């Protein structure tokens, strides 16, 4: 049984999702605006958010479960960039290493 939704229903759903998203973000601003100091547990957890977001964005591009779409050049470049990031903790060195190795592999092969 197929149900057809009109433009009013779709616009309503988009509006509700927008309001809920805004409310979620505003709640954190209001919460931290009332606190004089962020609790140490929250500070410790928030330290890992940038690394988790970066990993979620980058990792799927060179690690896959599908063997037919495996790209060894991306995997090698990513592994070397990860090792540079772990050793040096320098973002620029990590990017230069990753892109340099990827371009070198693609140029040579």
Coordinates of C-alpha atoms in Angstrom, one line a residue:
X1 CA 0.0 0.0 0.0
X2 CA 1.8 3.1 -1.2
X3 CA 1.1 6.4 0.4
X4 CA 1.7 9.6 -1.5
X5 CA 2.7 12.6 0.5
X6 CA 2.1 16.1 -0.8
X7 CA 4.3 19.1 -0.6
X8 CA 2.6 20.4 2.6
X9 CA 3.4 17.2 4.5
X10 CA 7.0 17.1 3.2
X11 CA 7.5 20.8 4.2
X12 CA 6.1 20.0 7.6
X13 CA 8.5 17.2 8.2
X14 CA 11.4 19.3 7.1
X15 CA 10.3 22.1 9.4
X16 CA 9.9 19.8 12.4
X17 CA 13.3 18.2 11.8
X18 CA 14.9 21.7 11.5
X19 CA 13.2 22.8 14.8
X20 CA 14.4 19.7 16.6
X21 CA 18.0 20.1 15.3
X22 CA 18.0 23.8 16.4
X23 CA 16.6 22.8 19.8
X24 CA 19.3 20.2 20.4
X25 CA 22.0 22.6 19.6
X26 CA 20.4 25.4 21.6
X27 CA 20.1 23.1 24.6
X28 CA 23.9 22.6 24.8
X29 CA 24.5 26.4 24.4
X30 CA 22.0 27.0 27.2
X31 CA 23.4 24.3 29.4
X32 CA 27.0 25.4 29.1
X33 CA 25.9 29.1 29.4
X34 CA 24.6 28.3 32.9
X35 CA 27.6 26.5 34.1
X36 CA 30.5 28.5 35.5
X37 CA 33.0 25.7 34.7
X38 CA 32.7 22.6 32.5
X39 CA 33.0 19.5 34.6
X40 CA 36.3 17.7 34.1
X41 CA 34.6 14.5 32.9
X42 CA 32.9 16.4 30.1
X43 CA 36.2 18.1 29.2
X44 CA 37.9 14.8 29.0
X45 CA 35.2 13.3 26.8
X46 CA 35.1 16.4 24.5
X47 CA 38.8 16.1 23.8
X48 CA 38.2 13.1 21.7
X49 CA 35.4 14.5 19.6
X50 CA 37.6 16.0 16.8
X51 CA 39.6 12.8 16.4
X52 CA 36.3 10.7 16.3
X53 CA 34.8 13.0 13.7
X54 CA 37.9 13.0 11.5
X55 CA 38.1 9.2 11.7
X56 CA 34.5 8.9 10.8
X57 CA 35.0 11.1 7.7
X58 CA 38.3 9.7 6.5
X59 CA 38.4 6.0 7.4
X60 CA 35.6 4.9 5.1
X61 CA 37.4 6.3 2.1
X62 CA 40.3 3.9 2.3
X63 CA 39.0 1.0 4.4
X64 CA 36.2 -1.1 3.0
X65 CA 34.6 -4.5 3.5
X66 CA 34.0 -5.0 -0.2
X67 CA 37.1 -6.6 -1.8
X68 CA 36.2 -5.4 -5.3
X69 CA 36.5 -1.7 -4.2
X70 CA 39.7 -2.1 -2.2
X71 CA 42.3 0.6 -3.2
X72 CA 45.8 -0.4 -2.0
X73 CA 47.2 3.0 -2.8
X74 CA 44.8 4.8 -0.5
X75 CA 45.3 2.2 2.2
X76 CA 49.1 2.5 2.1
X77 CA 49.0 6.3 2.0
X78 CA 46.5 6.3 4.9
X79 CA 48.6 3.9 7.0
X80 CA 51.7 5.9 6.5
X81 CA 49.9 9.2 7.3
X82 CA 48.4 7.6 10.4
X83 CA 51.9 6.5 11.6
X84 CA 53.2 10.1 11.0
X85 CA 50.2 11.5 12.9
X86 CA 50.9 9.1 15.8
X87 CA 54.6 9.9 15.9
X88 CA 54.7 13.6 15.3
X89 CA 51.1 14.8 16.3
X90 CA 51.6 17.4 13.5
X91 CA 48.5 17.9 11.2
X92 CA 50.5 19.5 8.4
X93 CA 53.1 16.7 8.3
X94 CA 50.3 14.1 8.3
X95 CA 48.6 15.7 5.3
X96 CA 51.8 16.2 3.4
X97 CA 52.8 12.6 4.0
X98 CA 49.4 11.1 3.1
X99 CA 49.0 13.1 -0.1
X100 CA 52.7 12.8 -1.1
X101 CA 52.6 9.0 -0.8
X102 CA 49.3 8.8 -2.6
X103 CA 50.5 11.0 -5.5
X104 CA 53.8 9.1 -5.6
X105 CA 52.1 5.7 -5.8
X106 CA 49.7 6.9 -8.5
X107 CA 52.5 8.6 -10.5
X108 CA 54.7 5.5 -10.4
X109 CA 52.0 2.9 -11.1

